[in-house]
Every structure is written in structure tokens, then in C-alpha cells.
Tab-separated table of C-alpha atoms in Angstrom:
chain	number	residue	atom	x	y	z
A	1	UNK	CA	30.326	-343.727	-22.962
A	2	UNK	CA	32.227	-346.175	-25.150
A	3	UNK	CA	34.604	-344.694	-27.719
A	4	UNK	CA	35.420	-346.389	-30.997
A	5	UNK	CA	38.624	-344.902	-32.403
A	6	UNK	CA	38.513	-345.799	-36.086
A	7	UNK	CA	41.565	-345.649	-38.359
A	8	UNK	CA	40.567	-347.099	-41.715
A	9	UNK	CA	43.183	-345.283	-43.799
A	10	UNK	CA	46.631	-345.223	-42.170
A	11	UNK	CA	49.306	-347.776	-43.075
A	12	UNK	CA	53.100	-347.534	-43.381
A	13	UNK	CA	53.427	-345.672	-40.043
A	14	UNK	CA	51.145	-342.826	-41.171
A	15	UNK	CA	49.929	-340.480	-38.420
A	16	UNK	CA	51.578	-342.538	-35.675
A	17	UNK	CA	52.295	-339.600	-33.351
A	18	UNK	CA	48.917	-337.990	-34.048
A	19	UNK	CA	47.062	-341.232	-33.302
A	20	UNK	CA	49.005	-341.806	-30.102
A	21	UNK	CA	48.524	-338.260	-28.814
A	22	UNK	CA	44.790	-338.221	-29.591
A	23	UNK	CA	44.282	-341.614	-27.942
A	24	UNK	CA	46.191	-340.378	-24.893
A	25	UNK	CA	43.878	-337.354	-24.663
A	26	UNK	CA	40.734	-339.441	-25.062
A	27	UNK	CA	42.048	-341.781	-22.371
A	28	UNK	CA	41.883	-338.876	-19.918
A	29	UNK	CA	38.088	-338.814	-20.250
A	30	UNK	CA	36.876	-342.261	-21.287
A	31	UNK	CA	37.473	-345.634	-19.633
A	32	UNK	CA	36.378	-347.804	-22.558
A	33	UNK	CA	38.147	-347.169	-25.881
A	34	UNK	CA	38.409	-349.628	-28.767
A	35	UNK	CA	41.094	-348.802	-31.331
A	36	UNK	CA	40.416	-350.194	-34.829
A	37	UNK	CA	43.187	-350.090	-37.422
A	38	UNK	CA	45.766	-351.866	-39.548
A	39	UNK	CA	47.778	-354.229	-37.341
A	40	UNK	CA	51.306	-352.897	-37.888
A	41	UNK	CA	50.204	-349.287	-37.642
A	42	UNK	CA	48.356	-349.980	-34.396
A	43	UNK	CA	51.446	-351.671	-32.936
A	44	UNK	CA	53.522	-348.584	-33.791
A	45	UNK	CA	50.971	-346.387	-32.011
A	46	UNK	CA	51.005	-348.638	-28.956
A	47	UNK	CA	54.818	-348.452	-28.910
A	48	UNK	CA	54.665	-344.649	-28.839
A	49	UNK	CA	52.175	-344.736	-25.970
A	50	UNK	CA	54.417	-347.142	-24.048
A	51	UNK	CA	57.559	-345.090	-24.716
A	52	UNK	CA	55.815	-342.050	-23.279
A	53	UNK	CA	54.549	-343.952	-20.223
A	54	UNK	CA	50.918	-343.363	-21.143
A	55	UNK	CA	48.331	-345.313	-19.198
A	56	UNK	CA	46.506	-347.336	-21.844
A	57	UNK	CA	44.514	-349.586	-19.504
A	58	UNK	CA	41.268	-348.252	-21.035
A	59	UNK	CA	42.405	-349.137	-24.562
A	60	UNK	CA	41.650	-352.312	-26.500
A	61	UNK	CA	42.624	-352.978	-30.115
A	62	UNK	CA	40.915	-354.725	-33.009
A	63	UNK	CA	42.714	-355.101	-36.320
A	64	UNK	CA	41.183	-354.248	-39.681
A	65	UNK	CA	42.440	-355.946	-42.854
A	66	UNK	CA	43.765	-353.143	-45.076
A	67	UNK	CA	46.016	-353.101	-48.138
A	68	UNK	CA	49.352	-351.391	-47.481
A	69	UNK	CA	49.535	-348.055	-49.322
A	70	UNK	CA	52.833	-348.720	-51.082
A	71	UNK	CA	51.713	-347.382	-54.480
A	72	UNK	CA	49.067	-345.182	-56.055
A	73	UNK	CA	46.772	-348.062	-56.965
A	74	UNK	CA	47.115	-349.620	-53.506
A	75	UNK	CA	46.360	-346.244	-51.919
A	76	UNK	CA	43.213	-346.076	-54.014
A	77	UNK	CA	42.099	-349.453	-52.655
A	78	UNK	CA	42.824	-348.275	-49.097
A	79	UNK	CA	40.285	-345.489	-49.622
A	80	UNK	CA	37.769	-347.975	-51.068
A	81	UNK	CA	38.191	-350.297	-48.054
A	82	UNK	CA	37.898	-347.261	-45.781
A	83	UNK	CA	34.666	-346.173	-47.482
A	84	UNK	CA	32.891	-349.419	-46.639
A	85	UNK	CA	34.431	-349.734	-43.165
A	86	UNK	CA	33.278	-346.227	-42.228
A	87	UNK	CA	29.696	-346.879	-43.317
A	88	UNK	CA	29.757	-350.205	-41.472
A	89	UNK	CA	30.838	-348.573	-38.196
A	90	UNK	CA	28.135	-345.921	-38.433
A	91	UNK	CA	25.440	-348.475	-39.260
A	92	UNK	CA	26.217	-350.893	-36.449
A	93	UNK	CA	27.258	-348.486	-33.687
A	94	UNK	CA	25.122	-347.614	-30.687
A	95	UNK	CA	23.652	-344.160	-30.111
A	96	UNK	CA	25.526	-344.147	-26.804
A	97	UNK	CA	28.914	-344.573	-28.491
A	98	UNK	CA	31.298	-341.905	-29.767
A	99	UNK	CA	32.835	-342.680	-33.152
A	100	UNK	CA	36.189	-340.959	-33.650
A	101	UNK	CA	37.490	-341.121	-37.213
A	102	UNK	CA	41.137	-340.114	-37.119
A	103	UNK	CA	41.203	-339.330	-40.851
A	104	UNK	CA	38.765	-337.597	-43.180
A	105	UNK	CA	38.276	-339.955	-46.128
A	106	UNK	CA	37.002	-337.603	-48.818
A	107	UNK	CA	35.544	-340.482	-50.810
A	108	UNK	CA	33.348	-341.467	-47.890
A	109	UNK	CA	32.397	-338.235	-46.150
A	110	UNK	CA	29.273	-337.439	-48.151
A	111	UNK	CA	27.897	-340.965	-47.721
A	112	UNK	CA	28.782	-340.892	-44.008
A	113	UNK	CA	26.818	-337.689	-43.589
A	114	UNK	CA	23.838	-339.125	-45.486
A	115	UNK	CA	23.720	-342.418	-43.619
A	116	UNK	CA	24.016	-340.686	-40.254
A	117	UNK	CA	20.686	-338.991	-40.952
A	118	UNK	CA	19.265	-342.477	-40.576
A	119	UNK	CA	21.300	-343.639	-37.567
A	120	UNK	CA	22.021	-340.435	-35.582
A	121	UNK	CA	25.512	-341.385	-34.299
A	122	UNK	CA	27.944	-339.160	-32.378
A	123	UNK	CA	30.866	-338.599	-34.763
A	124	UNK	CA	34.160	-336.692	-34.683
A	125	UNK	CA	36.184	-336.566	-37.921
A	126	UNK	CA	39.738	-335.212	-37.696
A	127	UNK	CA	41.000	-333.295	-40.716
A	128	UNK	CA	44.551	-333.256	-42.094
A	129	UNK	CA	46.321	-332.367	-45.334
A	130	UNK	CA	43.376	-333.408	-47.490
A	131	UNK	CA	41.680	-330.092	-46.707
A	132	UNK	CA	44.278	-328.265	-48.812
A	133	UNK	CA	42.446	-329.655	-51.851
A	134	UNK	CA	39.839	-326.948	-51.220
A	135	UNK	CA	42.281	-324.140	-52.086
A	136	UNK	CA	44.706	-325.842	-54.467
A	137	UNK	CA	44.846	-326.267	-58.235
A	138	UNK	CA	43.810	-329.684	-59.522
A	139	UNK	CA	46.399	-329.424	-62.308
A	140	UNK	CA	49.280	-330.169	-59.908
A	141	UNK	CA	47.904	-333.589	-58.923
A	142	UNK	CA	47.990	-337.112	-60.284
A	143	UNK	CA	44.953	-339.304	-60.875
A	144	UNK	CA	44.173	-340.306	-57.258
A	145	UNK	CA	44.608	-336.842	-55.766
A	146	UNK	CA	42.601	-335.308	-58.610
A	147	UNK	CA	39.771	-337.657	-57.690
A	148	UNK	CA	40.050	-336.701	-54.004
A	149	UNK	CA	40.119	-333.018	-55.023
A	150	UNK	CA	36.753	-333.485	-56.744
A	151	UNK	CA	35.230	-335.285	-53.753
A	152	UNK	CA	36.457	-332.487	-51.474
A	153	UNK	CA	34.920	-329.761	-53.645
A	154	UNK	CA	31.641	-331.587	-54.188
A	155	UNK	CA	31.026	-331.907	-50.451
A	156	UNK	CA	32.777	-329.104	-48.579
A	157	UNK	CA	32.000	-326.346	-51.090
A	158	UNK	CA	28.393	-327.430	-51.648
A	159	UNK	CA	25.883	-324.817	-50.429
A	160	UNK	CA	22.996	-327.284	-50.492
A	161	UNK	CA	24.340	-329.944	-48.116
A	162	UNK	CA	23.289	-329.908	-44.473
A	163	UNK	CA	25.822	-331.584	-42.201
A	164	UNK	CA	24.213	-333.826	-39.600
A	165	UNK	CA	24.244	-331.970	-36.236
A	166	UNK	CA	26.040	-334.838	-34.484
A	167	UNK	CA	28.949	-334.811	-36.950
A	168	UNK	CA	31.821	-332.448	-36.156
A	169	UNK	CA	34.951	-331.929	-38.235
A	170	UNK	CA	38.015	-331.126	-36.121
A	171	UNK	CA	40.848	-328.920	-37.385
A	172	UNK	CA	44.033	-328.248	-35.441
A	173	UNK	CA	44.066	-324.611	-34.423
A	174	UNK	CA	41.875	-321.522	-34.322
A	175	UNK	CA	43.745	-319.962	-37.257
A	176	UNK	CA	42.857	-322.985	-39.391
A	177	UNK	CA	39.257	-322.864	-38.164
A	178	UNK	CA	38.988	-319.220	-39.199
A	179	UNK	CA	40.390	-319.921	-42.675
A	180	UNK	CA	38.124	-322.938	-43.023
A	181	UNK	CA	35.017	-320.913	-42.267
A	182	UNK	CA	36.165	-318.304	-44.782
A	183	UNK	CA	36.655	-321.036	-47.411
A	184	UNK	CA	33.539	-323.196	-47.079
A	185	UNK	CA	29.892	-322.015	-47.111
A	186	UNK	CA	28.192	-321.419	-43.759
A	187	UNK	CA	26.107	-324.609	-43.957
A	188	UNK	CA	29.390	-326.564	-43.895
A	189	UNK	CA	31.492	-324.196	-41.769
A	190	UNK	CA	29.273	-324.478	-38.698
A	191	UNK	CA	30.172	-328.184	-38.450
A	192	UNK	CA	33.855	-327.393	-37.816
A	193	UNK	CA	35.510	-327.100	-34.407
A	194	UNK	CA	39.118	-326.554	-33.344
A	195	UNK	CA	41.553	-328.397	-31.067
A	196	UNK	CA	45.265	-327.601	-31.290
A	197	UNK	CA	47.818	-330.245	-32.287
A	198	UNK	CA	49.196	-331.974	-29.166
A	199	UNK	CA	52.517	-333.784	-28.912
A	200	UNK	CA	54.596	-335.990	-26.634
A	201	UNK	CA	57.503	-334.034	-25.183
A	202	UNK	CA	59.528	-336.579	-23.240
A	203	UNK	CA	62.603	-334.433	-22.507
A	204	UNK	CA	64.862	-336.892	-24.297
A	205	UNK	CA	68.457	-335.697	-24.157
A	206	UNK	CA	70.031	-335.574	-27.589
A	207	UNK	CA	73.815	-335.474	-27.843
A	208	UNK	CA	74.939	-332.424	-29.759
A	209	UNK	CA	78.353	-331.095	-30.696
A	210	UNK	CA	78.318	-327.378	-31.578
A	211	UNK	CA	79.136	-326.721	-35.216
A	212	UNK	CA	82.057	-324.518	-36.220
A	213	UNK	CA	79.831	-323.272	-39.014
A	214	UNK	CA	76.156	-322.427	-38.591
A	215	UNK	CA	74.373	-325.550	-39.822
A	216	UNK	CA	70.963	-324.983	-41.381
A	217	UNK	CA	68.663	-327.260	-43.317
A	218	UNK	CA	65.284	-328.709	-44.152
A	219	UNK	CA	63.670	-331.737	-42.507
A	220	UNK	CA	61.085	-333.864	-44.294
A	221	UNK	CA	60.254	-334.258	-47.976
A	222	UNK	CA	62.275	-331.869	-50.160
A	223	UNK	CA	60.492	-330.805	-53.360
A	224	UNK	CA	59.692	-327.872	-55.591
A	225	UNK	CA	56.233	-327.532	-54.019
A	226	UNK	CA	57.788	-327.344	-50.540
A	227	UNK	CA	60.191	-324.580	-51.527
A	228	UNK	CA	63.095	-326.351	-53.196
A	229	UNK	CA	63.763	-323.410	-55.510
A	230	UNK	CA	63.905	-321.009	-52.555
A	231	UNK	CA	66.322	-323.320	-50.727
A	232	UNK	CA	68.678	-323.200	-53.716
A	233	UNK	CA	68.272	-319.431	-53.930
A	234	UNK	CA	69.200	-319.059	-50.260
A	235	UNK	CA	72.219	-321.292	-50.746
A	236	UNK	CA	73.627	-318.888	-53.321
A	237	UNK	CA	72.895	-315.807	-51.183
A	238	UNK	CA	74.949	-316.679	-48.107
A	239	UNK	CA	78.654	-317.116	-47.354
A	240	UNK	CA	79.330	-320.873	-47.378
A	241	UNK	CA	82.441	-320.425	-45.251
A	242	UNK	CA	80.107	-319.472	-42.393
A	243	UNK	CA	77.068	-321.613	-43.184
A	244	UNK	CA	76.696	-325.339	-43.882
A	245	UNK	CA	73.521	-326.529	-45.660
A	246	UNK	CA	71.702	-329.828	-45.073
A	247	UNK	CA	68.730	-331.746	-46.473
A	248	UNK	CA	67.176	-334.487	-44.323
A	249	UNK	CA	64.438	-336.482	-46.013
A	250	UNK	CA	63.361	-337.894	-49.344
A	251	UNK	CA	64.233	-335.636	-52.280
A	252	UNK	CA	61.862	-335.013	-55.197
A	253	UNK	CA	64.017	-332.466	-57.009
A	254	UNK	CA	66.560	-332.272	-59.824
A	255	UNK	CA	69.556	-334.125	-58.351
A	256	UNK	CA	71.892	-332.489	-60.862
A	257	UNK	CA	71.145	-329.179	-59.158
A	258	UNK	CA	71.473	-330.667	-55.667
A	259	UNK	CA	74.784	-332.358	-56.485
A	260	UNK	CA	76.199	-329.129	-57.924
A	261	UNK	CA	76.017	-327.607	-54.442
A	262	UNK	CA	77.926	-328.535	-51.282
A	263	UNK	CA	75.010	-329.932	-49.251
A	264	UNK	CA	75.030	-332.517	-46.474
A	265	UNK	CA	72.676	-335.304	-47.610
A	266	UNK	CA	71.280	-338.437	-45.904
A	267	UNK	CA	73.068	-341.763	-46.258
A	268	UNK	CA	70.707	-342.788	-49.070
A	269	UNK	CA	71.146	-339.400	-50.802
A	270	UNK	CA	67.425	-338.748	-50.451
A	271	UNK	CA	66.411	-341.473	-52.897
A	272	UNK	CA	63.958	-342.913	-50.354
A	273	UNK	CA	62.552	-341.951	-46.976
A	274	UNK	CA	65.049	-342.184	-44.117
A	275	UNK	CA	64.444	-344.037	-40.868
A	276	UNK	CA	63.435	-342.232	-37.682
A	277	UNK	CA	66.808	-342.787	-35.989
A	278	UNK	CA	68.782	-341.119	-38.788
A	279	UNK	CA	66.196	-338.339	-39.070
A	280	UNK	CA	66.493	-337.487	-35.367
A	281	UNK	CA	70.294	-337.684	-35.415
A	282	UNK	CA	70.604	-335.393	-38.423
A	283	UNK	CA	67.985	-332.979	-37.121
A	284	UNK	CA	69.801	-332.707	-33.811
A	285	UNK	CA	72.959	-331.725	-35.687
A	286	UNK	CA	71.230	-328.632	-37.073
A	287	UNK	CA	71.420	-325.193	-35.485
A	288	UNK	CA	68.334	-324.019	-37.380
A	289	UNK	CA	65.547	-325.755	-39.305
A	290	UNK	CA	64.439	-323.957	-42.460
A	291	UNK	CA	60.875	-323.812	-43.799
A	292	UNK	CA	60.146	-322.517	-47.296
A	293	UNK	CA	56.449	-323.296	-47.572
A	294	UNK	CA	54.657	-320.675	-49.705
A	295	UNK	CA	52.881	-317.881	-47.813
A	296	UNK	CA	49.448	-319.200	-48.758
A	297	UNK	CA	50.178	-322.717	-47.462
A	298	UNK	CA	49.069	-324.178	-44.114
A	299	UNK	CA	45.850	-322.204	-44.155
A	300	UNK	CA	43.760	-325.338	-43.708
A	301	UNK	CA	46.215	-327.818	-42.152
A	302	UNK	CA	48.662	-327.982	-39.246
A	303	UNK	CA	52.372	-328.753	-39.529
A	304	UNK	CA	53.796	-331.906	-37.985
A	305	UNK	CA	57.318	-330.739	-38.870
A	306	UNK	CA	56.857	-327.724	-36.605
A	307	UNK	CA	56.016	-330.095	-33.759
A	308	UNK	CA	59.222	-332.051	-34.407
A	309	UNK	CA	61.219	-328.817	-34.221
A	310	UNK	CA	59.645	-327.906	-30.884
A	311	UNK	CA	60.187	-331.430	-29.569
A	312	UNK	CA	63.907	-331.309	-30.391
A	313	UNK	CA	64.157	-327.682	-29.226
A	314	UNK	CA	65.379	-326.493	-32.608
A	315	UNK	CA	64.852	-322.845	-33.659
A	316	UNK	CA	63.331	-322.248	-37.076
A	317	UNK	CA	63.559	-319.647	-39.804
A	318	UNK	CA	60.471	-319.771	-41.977
A	319	UNK	CA	58.630	-317.894	-44.661
A	320	UNK	CA	55.756	-316.291	-42.773
A	321	UNK	CA	52.321	-317.858	-43.130
A	322	UNK	CA	49.172	-317.621	-41.041
A	323	UNK	CA	49.662	-320.944	-39.239
A	324	UNK	CA	53.271	-320.287	-38.218
A	325	UNK	CA	52.280	-316.791	-37.039
A	326	UNK	CA	49.433	-318.321	-35.019
A	327	UNK	CA	51.761	-320.814	-33.304
A	328	UNK	CA	54.275	-318.073	-32.436
A	329	UNK	CA	51.564	-315.800	-31.038
A	330	UNK	CA	49.682	-318.466	-29.054
A	331	UNK	CA	52.473	-320.679	-27.731
A	332	UNK	CA	55.663	-318.604	-27.944
A	333	UNK	CA	58.453	-317.602	-30.317
A	334	UNK	CA	61.095	-320.162	-31.241
A	335	UNK	CA	62.795	-318.608	-34.240
A	336	UNK	CA	62.236	-316.076	-36.980
A	337	UNK	CA	59.422	-315.543	-39.482
A	338	UNK	CA	60.401	-313.669	-42.636
A	339	UNK	CA	58.727	-312.346	-45.760
A	340	UNK	CA	61.378	-313.263	-48.315
A	341	UNK	CA	64.395	-315.473	-48.974
A	342	UNK	CA	66.550	-312.342	-49.014
A	343	UNK	CA	65.429	-311.490	-45.473
A	344	UNK	CA	66.164	-315.075	-44.454
A	345	UNK	CA	69.705	-314.752	-45.831
A	346	UNK	CA	70.340	-311.511	-43.905
A	347	UNK	CA	69.240	-313.102	-40.634
A	348	UNK	CA	71.408	-316.186	-41.168
A	349	UNK	CA	74.515	-314.130	-41.964
A	350	UNK	CA	74.165	-311.946	-38.873
A	351	UNK	CA	73.085	-314.606	-36.373
A	352	UNK	CA	75.121	-315.393	-33.303
A	353	UNK	CA	74.732	-318.522	-31.180
A	354	UNK	CA	73.201	-316.485	-28.349
A	355	UNK	CA	70.431	-315.381	-30.729
A	356	UNK	CA	69.220	-318.990	-30.867
A	357	UNK	CA	68.127	-319.300	-27.221
A	358	UNK	CA	64.356	-319.683	-26.823
A	359	UNK	CA	62.075	-320.835	-24.019
A	360	UNK	CA	61.190	-324.246	-25.428
A	361	UNK	CA	60.239	-325.639	-22.011
A	362	UNK	CA	57.321	-323.212	-21.692
A	363	UNK	CA	56.225	-323.809	-25.291
A	364	UNK	CA	56.257	-327.572	-24.777
A	365	UNK	CA	54.243	-327.231	-21.567
A	366	UNK	CA	51.548	-325.288	-23.433
A	367	UNK	CA	51.379	-327.886	-26.225
A	368	UNK	CA	51.665	-331.136	-24.286
A	369	UNK	CA	48.966	-333.798	-23.938
A	370	UNK	CA	47.716	-332.469	-20.606
A	371	UNK	CA	47.290	-328.866	-21.811
A	372	UNK	CA	45.629	-329.635	-25.155
A	373	UNK	CA	43.363	-332.187	-23.437
A	374	UNK	CA	41.600	-329.251	-21.795
A	375	UNK	CA	40.673	-327.913	-25.238
A	376	UNK	CA	39.314	-331.296	-26.279
A	377	UNK	CA	37.395	-331.586	-23.013
A	378	UNK	CA	35.730	-328.225	-23.629
A	379	UNK	CA	34.560	-329.302	-27.089
A	380	UNK	CA	33.291	-332.680	-25.829
A	381	UNK	CA	31.257	-330.932	-23.121
A	382	UNK	CA	29.710	-328.599	-25.699
A	383	UNK	CA	28.652	-331.665	-27.693
A	384	UNK	CA	27.184	-333.312	-24.554
A	385	UNK	CA	29.685	-336.136	-24.878
A	386	UNK	CA	31.093	-335.700	-21.365
């Protein structure tokens, strides 16, 4: 069976690791894969595959002209381009092909479902952060995300829509699948399946000089929504002579507050995103990565930042949520889950270096491409695609 791997949304290095890991898994089962996507993004994916010594002999690429999502209006046009591309691929595919859409374009999904009733294609659609629109408040979003919120609600919460039996929506983990089926009506929920997030663990050795102080910090975008207020609260709860705080990533927060505290910031002070090299260097300098996501977050999406922590063998301290609990229970413990910032502060102040030793090798083995491929294989067999 030929596989068409279709990325009509990602630009600016979006979903590079996800694309590479999913293509690597598909390459274990299919000998003819065509990867469609924006040229620069595809090249980044191919670089990741090469760096991880992945056999890509079954993979061919075909570029799609796409606007680069460098602003809100350009992002809107990316979704419009994606809408028409997706319908084109469904219309002109063969019934013997598998269409893998790496991203769930909410503007297109209802039309894709409708048109597939005419063409009967085999389709997998992988779901990401867009599914959080189903349980979030529209008031927190700008114009584009408010529009996507409405598309999400009008399709996934609609009790009258019947999803075509050959369309499956893939979420990354059984905990997310359970929450999804509790969120959407049964007519939609039965179209969802689960495959855990896989990752490349290449055993890269990172140089690391032990800190005199315990160094803790966040990695990724820093904002109020992602727990910025709790980070500041924690800062004021612990003894700064013992603990050094760090922020690594773009900062969407009141810089007057940030600058009033003694925090290690990126070279650009968080004004823009930082490059991968600086991100990895700064992350490796941490003893612990902190996560302040609200307890009701990550019910419908996986966390790429968690995968980065596991890859770099960095323990975490995080506010407990269902997804983090699921990862700890299924793959192994690599830190501490807490119920409050106060509990987080107590743990940090009493930690010793020997408390930060976890079996990352076993966790990585359970989450690598080879292991998660078995989950994907099981789902493909159930769909009669293998």
C-alpha cells in the first residue's frame, strides 16, 4: 500500500520532531511513502531523520507551495491553502492508498469528512493542541483562534454528524483518548484511536557542570496561561541562596516583574524564540525542569516539552495533571508531581542531588520509535491497512 504523508499546515519548523518520528514509524511498515509539505520544513524533517540514522529509502518528497506562518494573517492563509490541498488529496487519491494528515485542520475537517463519503479513502488524522479548543473559553483567544474554536465545536461536539468509517483521528495516549471520549458525543468519539508520542533518543552526551546551587527553571514559552504567576509565587517561597531560577524560551509576561527578580534569562532576554542550540545548552544546565500548567490542562493533548525532558534526562517537578500522571504510571517516574506551588517549594528546599536519580534509560526504551511502532502497527492492523 502506498502512503501519502500530507503536511499542509506546518511551516517555520513546526512539528519537526513529530513528523520525523511518525515517518520513521510508518517506514517500518510501508515501502512506498510520499511526503508532501512546505520545502524548508520538509528539509528540517529529513535532517532529523538523517541525524538519527533512520533508513528513509522508502521516502520520497514533493513540495507544496505554502505561505510562511509569520503572522496571524499569514497563518490564516496557511489554513485556507491547507483546506483546498486536503480536499484535493482526498479527491484524487486511490482507494488503495493511505492518506496520513499530520495535522488536524479544523477549518477543513468537516468538508474532508463529507467528501470522503463520496470517495471512500483510508485516512488517518493526527490531533495536536487544536483539540484544547473543545474545553477552553473562547474569550481568551484572538480572531484566528476564535474562528478555529468555532470550527472545532461545530464538528467535534455535533451529535448529528457521522464520521466516515475509514477516517480515524489519532490522539497521543490512552489518557487523552479517555478524556476525548468523555468530551465529544459517541458518534464522534468512536472515530478516535490512540498511539503514544514517540521520540528519537540518540544518547547524545551533553556536557554538564554540577551547580553549587540547585538550578531550576522552565523551558519553552513563558506566559500567564502556562503558569507564569505560579513561577513568580514559587520564586518568593524558596531560599534564593540555595536555589537559582531560570527561564528558557520566549517570554509573554510583564518584564517589569521578571526583571525585579534574580532570574537567569536567555541571551535575547526572551524577546523572541531562542535557537535550538541555546535551548539545549540552557536546558542541560538545569537540575530540574518546572511545569506549572493548570491541573485541567493536557486533557486532550500531549506534551512535547515532557519528551524533551526525557530526552535530556532531566527530572521534572510539575503540577499534577492527568497526562503527566499517565506518563509516570505507564513509562516510569522521572520527577515529582505535586498539587500546589507550596508543595513544590517544600520539595525543592529539601531535595538532595541523590534524590534526582531516575531510570531514564528504561523510560526512553519504552518510548522510542521501535516500541511505539508496535502500537501503531496494532491500530493499522485493526483498520485492515497492514
